[in-house]
Coordinates of C-alpha atoms in Angstrom, one line a residue:
M1 CA -0.1 0.2 -0.1
S2 CA 1.2 3.4 -1.0
I3 CA -0.4 6.9 0.5
V4 CA -0.9 8.4 -3.5
G5 CA -1.0 12.2 -3.9
I6 CA -3.9 13.8 -7.1
V7 CA -3.0 17.1 -7.7
S8 CA -6.4 18.4 -8.3
E9 CA -9.0 21.8 -8.7
Y10 CA -12.2 19.3 -8.5
N11 CA -13.8 22.3 -10.1
P12 CA -16.4 21.2 -9.5
L13 CA -15.7 17.4 -8.5
H14 CA -17.5 15.4 -11.4
T15 CA -17.8 11.0 -12.2
G16 CA -14.3 11.5 -13.9
H17 CA -12.9 12.6 -10.6
A18 CA -14.9 9.7 -8.4
H19 CA -13.3 7.2 -11.2
Q20 CA -9.6 7.9 -10.2
I21 CA -10.3 8.5 -6.7
Q22 CA -12.0 4.7 -6.5
T23 CA -9.3 3.1 -9.1
L24 CA -6.7 3.9 -6.9
K25 CA -8.3 2.8 -3.9
E26 CA -9.1 -0.5 -5.5
Q27 CA -5.5 -1.0 -6.4
G28 CA -5.2 -0.9 -2.5
H29 CA -3.8 2.9 -2.2
V30 CA -4.9 5.6 0.2
V31 CA -5.7 9.0 -1.5
V32 CA -4.5 12.1 -0.5
A33 CA -5.6 15.3 -2.6
L34 CA -3.4 18.5 -3.0
M35 CA -6.3 20.5 -4.1
S36 CA -6.5 24.3 -5.2
G37 CA -8.5 26.6 -2.5
N38 CA -10.9 29.2 -3.6
Y39 CA -9.2 30.1 -7.1
V40 CA -7.8 27.9 -9.4
Q41 CA -5.2 27.8 -12.1
R42 CA -7.1 29.1 -15.3
G43 CA -7.3 32.2 -12.8
T44 CA -10.7 32.2 -11.9
P45 CA -12.4 32.1 -8.5
A46 CA -13.6 28.2 -8.1
V47 CA -17.1 27.4 -8.7
Y48 CA -17.6 26.1 -5.0
D49 CA -15.6 27.3 -2.0
K50 CA -12.8 25.2 -0.9
F51 CA -14.9 23.7 2.1
V52 CA -17.6 22.7 -0.1
R53 CA -15.1 21.0 -2.7
T54 CA -13.5 19.5 0.3
R55 CA -16.6 17.3 1.5
M56 CA -17.5 16.5 -2.2
A57 CA -14.0 15.1 -2.3
L58 CA -14.0 13.5 0.9
A59 CA -17.5 11.7 0.0
A60 CA -15.8 10.7 -3.5
G61 CA -13.4 8.7 -1.1
V62 CA -10.6 10.8 -0.8
S63 CA -8.7 10.1 2.4
M64 CA -7.3 13.6 3.5
V65 CA -7.6 16.9 1.4
I66 CA -4.1 19.2 1.5
E67 CA -4.9 23.2 0.4
L68 CA -2.7 24.0 -2.2
P69 CA -2.4 27.6 -1.7
T70 CA -3.2 30.7 -3.9
L71 CA 0.2 31.8 -5.1
Y72 CA 0.5 28.3 -6.6
S73 CA -3.2 27.8 -8.0
T74 CA -3.3 30.1 -9.9
A75 CA 0.3 30.2 -11.4
S76 CA 1.5 29.1 -14.3
A77 CA 1.6 25.3 -15.4
E78 CA 5.2 25.0 -14.1
N79 CA 4.9 26.7 -10.6
F80 CA 1.6 25.3 -10.0
A81 CA 3.4 21.8 -10.4
Y82 CA 6.2 23.5 -8.0
G83 CA 4.0 24.3 -5.8
A84 CA 2.0 20.7 -5.4
M85 CA 5.4 18.6 -5.5
V86 CA 7.0 21.2 -2.7
L87 CA 3.6 20.1 -0.3
A88 CA 3.4 16.6 -1.6
Q89 CA 7.5 15.9 -0.8
K90 CA 7.5 17.9 2.6
S91 CA 4.1 16.7 3.8
G92 CA 6.5 13.2 4.2
I93 CA 3.5 11.0 3.9
I94 CA 3.0 11.2 0.0
D95 CA 5.6 8.2 -1.8
A96 CA 3.2 8.2 -5.2
I97 CA 1.8 10.5 -7.1
S98 CA -1.3 9.9 -9.9
F99 CA -2.6 11.7 -12.6
G100 CA -4.5 10.9 -15.7
M101 CA -3.1 11.0 -19.2
E102 CA -4.8 10.9 -22.9
D103 CA -2.0 8.0 -23.1
P104 CA -0.4 6.7 -20.1
S105 CA 2.3 4.6 -22.3
Y106 CA 3.7 8.2 -23.2
L107 CA 5.2 8.6 -19.9
P108 CA 8.6 7.6 -20.2
F109 CA 8.6 9.7 -23.7
L110 CA 8.1 12.6 -20.8
Q111 CA 10.5 11.6 -18.5
R112 CA 13.3 11.8 -20.8
F113 CA 11.9 15.5 -21.8
A114 CA 12.4 16.4 -18.2
I115 CA 15.9 14.8 -18.2
L116 CA 17.1 17.1 -20.8
T117 CA 15.4 20.3 -19.5
E118 CA 15.4 19.7 -15.8
P119 CA 18.1 20.8 -15.5
E120 CA 18.9 22.0 -19.0
T121 CA 22.0 19.3 -19.8
A122 CA 24.4 21.1 -22.4
L123 CA 23.6 19.6 -25.3
F124 CA 19.8 21.0 -24.9
R125 CA 21.3 24.1 -24.5
K126 CA 23.2 24.1 -27.3
A127 CA 20.5 22.9 -29.9
L128 CA 18.0 25.3 -28.2
R129 CA 20.6 28.4 -28.7
R130 CA 20.8 27.7 -32.3
Y131 CA 17.3 27.9 -33.1
L132 CA 17.1 31.1 -31.1
D133 CA 19.9 32.3 -33.4
I134 CA 17.9 32.0 -36.1
G135 CA 15.1 34.1 -35.1
L136 CA 12.4 31.4 -33.5
S137 CA 10.8 32.3 -30.6
Y138 CA 11.3 30.5 -27.6
P139 CA 8.2 27.8 -27.5
F140 CA 9.4 26.9 -30.9
A141 CA 13.1 26.8 -30.5
R142 CA 12.0 24.3 -27.2
E143 CA 10.0 22.6 -29.6
S144 CA 12.7 22.4 -32.3
A145 CA 15.5 21.3 -30.0
F146 CA 14.0 18.7 -28.6
F147 CA 12.9 17.3 -32.0
E148 CA 16.1 17.5 -33.0
L149 CA 17.4 15.2 -29.5
I150 CA 14.5 12.8 -29.1
G151 CA 13.1 12.4 -32.7
E152 CA 9.5 13.4 -31.3
L153 CA 7.7 16.3 -30.0
P154 CA 7.2 17.8 -26.8
P155 CA 4.0 17.0 -25.5
S156 CA 1.1 19.4 -26.3
E157 CA -2.3 17.4 -24.5
P158 CA -2.8 19.8 -21.8
N159 CA -2.8 16.1 -19.1
H160 CA 0.6 15.8 -20.9
I161 CA 1.8 19.1 -20.4
L162 CA 1.2 18.9 -16.5
A163 CA 2.6 15.5 -16.4
L164 CA 6.2 17.2 -17.7
E165 CA 5.6 19.6 -15.3
Y166 CA 5.3 17.2 -12.3
L167 CA 8.2 15.2 -13.2
R168 CA 10.4 18.2 -13.9
A169 CA 9.1 20.2 -10.8
A170 CA 10.1 16.6 -8.8
R171 CA 13.6 16.8 -10.5
R172 CA 14.5 20.4 -9.7
I173 CA 13.5 19.7 -5.9
G174 CA 15.3 16.0 -5.4
Y175 CA 11.6 14.4 -5.3
S176 CA 11.2 10.6 -6.5
P177 CA 7.6 9.5 -6.3
A178 CA 6.6 6.2 -7.9
W179 CA 4.4 8.3 -10.6
L180 CA 1.2 6.3 -11.3
P181 CA -0.8 7.5 -14.7
L182 CA -4.1 6.4 -14.9
Q183 CA -6.0 6.7 -18.5
R184 CA -7.8 9.4 -18.8
E185 CA -11.4 8.6 -19.6
G186 CA -14.5 10.5 -20.8
A187 CA -14.7 13.9 -22.2
D188 CA -11.6 15.9 -23.2
Y189 CA -11.2 18.7 -20.2
R190 CA -11.9 21.1 -22.7
D191 CA -15.3 19.9 -24.2
E192 CA -17.8 22.3 -23.3
K193 CA -20.9 19.8 -24.3
I194 CA -22.2 17.1 -22.6
D195 CA -24.2 14.1 -24.1
P196 CA -25.5 12.1 -21.5
L197 CA -26.1 8.8 -23.4
T198 CA -22.7 8.7 -24.4
V199 CA -20.4 10.8 -21.7
S200 CA -20.2 9.1 -18.3
Y201 CA -17.7 11.1 -17.7
P202 CA -17.9 14.9 -18.3
S203 CA -15.1 17.6 -18.7
A204 CA -15.3 20.1 -15.7
T205 CA -15.4 22.7 -18.3
A206 CA -18.8 21.1 -19.3
L207 CA -20.0 21.2 -16.1
R208 CA -19.3 24.7 -15.8
K209 CA -20.8 25.8 -18.5
L210 CA -24.1 24.3 -17.4
L211 CA -24.0 25.5 -14.4
S212 CA -23.7 29.5 -16.3
Q213 CA -26.9 28.2 -18.4
G214 CA -28.7 27.5 -15.4
E215 CA -28.9 23.7 -15.4
D216 CA -29.0 20.9 -13.1
I217 CA -25.2 19.2 -12.8
R218 CA -26.8 16.6 -10.4
A219 CA -26.6 13.8 -12.4
F220 CA -22.5 13.7 -13.1
I221 CA -21.4 14.5 -9.8
P222 CA -20.8 10.9 -7.6
E223 CA -24.2 10.4 -5.4
A224 CA -22.2 10.4 -2.2
A225 CA -21.1 14.4 -2.8
R226 CA -24.8 15.4 -4.4
A227 CA -25.6 16.5 -0.7
Y228 CA -23.1 19.1 -0.9
L229 CA -23.8 21.0 -3.8
P230 CA -25.0 24.5 -3.1
S231 CA -27.8 26.6 -4.2
G232 CA -25.4 29.1 -5.8
Y233 CA -22.0 29.1 -7.5
V234 CA -19.0 31.7 -8.4
S235 CA -19.5 32.9 -11.5
E236 CA -15.9 34.4 -13.1
E237 CA -18.1 37.0 -14.8
A238 CA -18.2 38.4 -11.0
L239 CA -14.7 39.5 -11.3
L240 CA -15.6 42.5 -14.1
P241 CA -16.7 45.1 -11.3
Y242 CA -13.5 44.3 -9.1
I243 CA -11.5 44.5 -12.2
R244 CA -12.3 47.9 -13.3
Y245 CA -12.3 48.9 -9.7
V246 CA -8.9 48.4 -9.1
L247 CA -7.6 49.6 -12.3
A248 CA -9.3 52.9 -12.3
S249 CA -7.3 52.9 -8.4
L250 CA -4.0 52.1 -10.1
S251 CA -1.4 54.1 -11.4
K252 CA 0.3 52.4 -14.8
E253 CA 3.3 52.2 -12.7
E254 CA 1.4 50.5 -10.0
I255 CA -0.1 48.1 -12.8
A256 CA 3.3 47.0 -14.1
Q257 CA 3.6 45.5 -10.7
I258 CA 1.4 43.4 -10.9
D259 CA 2.3 39.5 -11.3
E260 CA 3.3 38.0 -14.8
V261 CA 2.5 42.0 -15.9
A262 CA 5.5 42.6 -18.9
E263 CA 6.1 46.4 -20.2
G264 CA 3.5 48.0 -22.5
L265 CA 0.5 45.9 -21.1
E266 CA -1.0 48.8 -18.3
N267 CA -2.2 50.7 -21.5
R268 CA -4.2 48.1 -23.1
L269 CA -5.7 47.3 -19.5
L270 CA -6.7 51.0 -18.9
K271 CA -7.9 51.2 -22.4
Y272 CA -10.3 47.6 -22.6
V273 CA -11.7 47.3 -19.3
V274 CA -13.4 50.4 -20.3
E275 CA -14.7 49.0 -23.4
A276 CA -15.7 45.6 -22.3
D277 CA -19.3 44.8 -21.6
S278 CA -18.6 41.2 -19.8
Y279 CA -15.4 39.5 -18.3
E280 CA -15.3 37.4 -21.4
T281 CA -15.0 39.8 -23.5
L282 CA -12.0 41.7 -21.6
V283 CA -10.2 38.5 -22.1
S284 CA -11.1 38.1 -25.7
L285 CA -10.0 41.8 -26.2
L286 CA -6.5 41.1 -24.6
N287 CA -5.5 38.0 -25.9
S288 CA -2.4 38.0 -28.2
S289 CA 0.5 36.4 -29.0
R290 CA 2.5 37.3 -26.1
Y291 CA -0.5 37.5 -23.7
P292 CA -2.6 34.4 -24.7
S293 CA -5.9 34.1 -22.8
S294 CA -4.6 31.8 -20.0
R295 CA -2.1 34.2 -18.6
M296 CA -4.4 37.1 -18.9
R297 CA -6.6 35.6 -16.8
R298 CA -4.0 35.1 -14.4
I299 CA -3.3 38.5 -14.5
L300 CA -6.7 39.7 -14.2
L301 CA -7.0 37.9 -11.0
N302 CA -3.5 38.9 -10.0
A303 CA -4.8 42.6 -10.4
V304 CA -8.1 41.6 -8.2
L305 CA -5.9 40.2 -5.3
S306 CA -3.5 42.7 -5.2
I307 CA -1.0 40.2 -6.2
T308 CA 2.3 41.6 -7.1
R309 CA 6.2 40.7 -7.9
T310 CA 7.5 42.5 -4.7
K311 CA 4.8 40.9 -2.7
K312 CA 6.0 37.2 -4.1
E313 CA 9.5 38.2 -3.3
A314 CA 8.7 39.0 0.5
L315 CA 6.5 35.9 0.7
R316 CA 9.5 33.6 -0.8
F317 CA 7.3 32.3 -3.3
A318 CA 10.8 30.2 -5.2
E319 CA 10.9 28.3 -2.0
G320 CA 7.2 27.1 -2.5
P321 CA 4.8 26.4 0.2
L322 CA 5.2 27.5 3.7
Y323 CA 3.1 25.6 5.6
L324 CA 0.5 22.9 5.3
R325 CA -2.8 22.8 6.0
V326 CA -5.0 20.1 6.2
L327 CA -8.7 21.1 5.1
G328 CA -10.6 17.9 6.0
V329 CA -10.1 14.3 6.7
R330 CA -12.2 11.0 6.7
K331 CA -12.6 9.6 10.5
E332 CA -11.6 6.2 9.6
D333 CA -8.0 8.1 7.9
T334 CA -7.4 10.4 11.2
A335 CA -4.1 8.2 11.7
L336 CA -3.0 10.0 8.5
L337 CA -3.2 13.2 10.7
S338 CA -1.0 11.8 13.7
L339 CA 1.7 10.7 10.9
L340 CA 1.5 13.6 9.2
T341 CA 2.4 15.9 12.3
K342 CA 5.2 13.2 12.8
T343 CA 7.2 13.8 9.3
S344 CA 6.1 17.0 8.1
D345 CA 8.9 19.4 7.1
L346 CA 6.5 22.2 7.3
P347 CA 4.6 24.3 9.9
T348 CA 1.3 22.2 10.0
L349 CA -2.2 24.0 10.2
I350 CA -4.7 21.4 11.7
R351 CA -6.5 23.8 14.2
P352 CA -5.6 26.9 12.2
V353 CA -7.2 29.3 15.5
R354 CA -4.5 28.2 17.1
D355 CA -1.6 26.9 15.1
R356 CA -1.5 30.0 12.8
L357 CA 0.4 31.5 16.4
T358 CA 3.3 29.3 16.0
L359 CA 4.4 30.1 12.0
P360 CA 7.4 31.2 12.0
D361 CA 6.8 35.0 10.4
T362 CA 7.2 34.8 6.3
A363 CA 4.6 31.7 7.0
R364 CA 2.4 33.7 9.3
A365 CA 2.2 36.1 6.0
A366 CA 1.4 34.1 3.8
F367 CA -1.3 32.6 5.8
E368 CA -2.7 36.2 6.8
E369 CA -2.6 36.6 2.6
E370 CA -4.7 33.4 2.5
L371 CA -7.6 34.7 4.5
R372 CA -7.5 37.9 2.7
F373 CA -8.0 36.0 -0.5
S374 CA -10.6 34.0 0.9
R375 CA -12.6 37.3 2.4
I376 CA -12.8 38.5 -1.1
Y377 CA -13.9 35.1 -2.6
H378 CA -16.6 35.4 -0.3
T379 CA -17.7 38.6 -1.6
L380 CA -18.2 37.5 -4.7
C381 CA -20.4 34.6 -3.5
P382 CA -21.9 36.3 -0.3
S383 CA -24.4 33.5 0.2
A384 CA -21.2 31.1 0.4
E385 CA -20.8 30.1 4.0
S386 CA -16.7 31.3 5.2
E387 CA -15.3 29.0 7.3
E388 CA -11.9 30.2 6.5
L389 CA -11.0 29.8 10.4
K390 CA -12.7 26.5 11.2
E391 CA -11.4 25.6 14.9
S392 CA -10.1 22.8 13.1
F393 CA -10.7 20.7 9.8
I394 CA -13.2 18.9 8.5
L395 CA -13.8 15.8 9.8
Y396 CA -15.9 13.5 7.1
P397 CA -18.5 12.3 8.0
E398 CA -20.0 15.4 10.1
E399 CA -21.7 14.7 13.1
E400 CA -25.8 15.4 12.4

């Protein structure tokens, strides 16, 4: 038996996620979710708050949920994976990582790519430089260098890209878990439509679209988790008034300090935020080869949350998460808590009201920022019950 970590968002948790969890449990593994908090990697608020999603994950069979802090959960794929792997390694209990892949047999190829690029070998750097010198952009130069050395193109499927970043991040920090890729079942994660006659495992993208249309998604939620579905959800469109307010309140110099903003974008932001009549329109207007929509969503969220490069440096972002917070655990798996407190290399928050007082200064500052992010989240969805400073973790099943 091993304790397997799943890096997850569960935005929302659906039958495809439950299939992965149950497959691992049937193989004899204990499943720990390293789950994004109230904001997710596409640069938007999660449709349900992290405590709702924790309850749903525990109901679906996850033994423990550990929070991936916002600074990492909303970062680029590289930093998202880095934050998750640091948490997994420093927990001291996670000895395997599982993830869905379009083709699990592709894993050895990704491992070769990781060896070439983390750290970059001299051979790879030489080939990369040659392609850069003839005028190719960095992404195309990297792709060409890899093709030259390996004879195949780098991955383009989203789950393959994330898997590669997990591999690279693990090499970067000297972490050597077992890798347990599972065949991704059902719809592609980008699919926006659901055919209930043919798709047993829909995409989270499709479920979010159904929510935006006022549709009921209960048929695609694991039965045990349905009881925790709230009546409302957080829409990314709710961000637009906040974005307008923040950008109107900042000078161009201050906008330039927002994380991931590069020179000149402040002018485009101030121009298009006035013209856009919706959040999606704003993202579309700002989209460019230099600023693809995924990066623009992250930048807009960084503006709302006041995440700047200076702030990330002050919170020692490059070191990875500075504390570990347990959001919930199943009653039959509470032994994991005592094991975690013995093995974790990070200060561990199990009873946050009490435990945060013992955090080192920078870790405590990072946790206080997380509290601030959550307060903002709950203004986006006032009907949601804020449990940010719960006296303890969620113990599932809860007492009636």
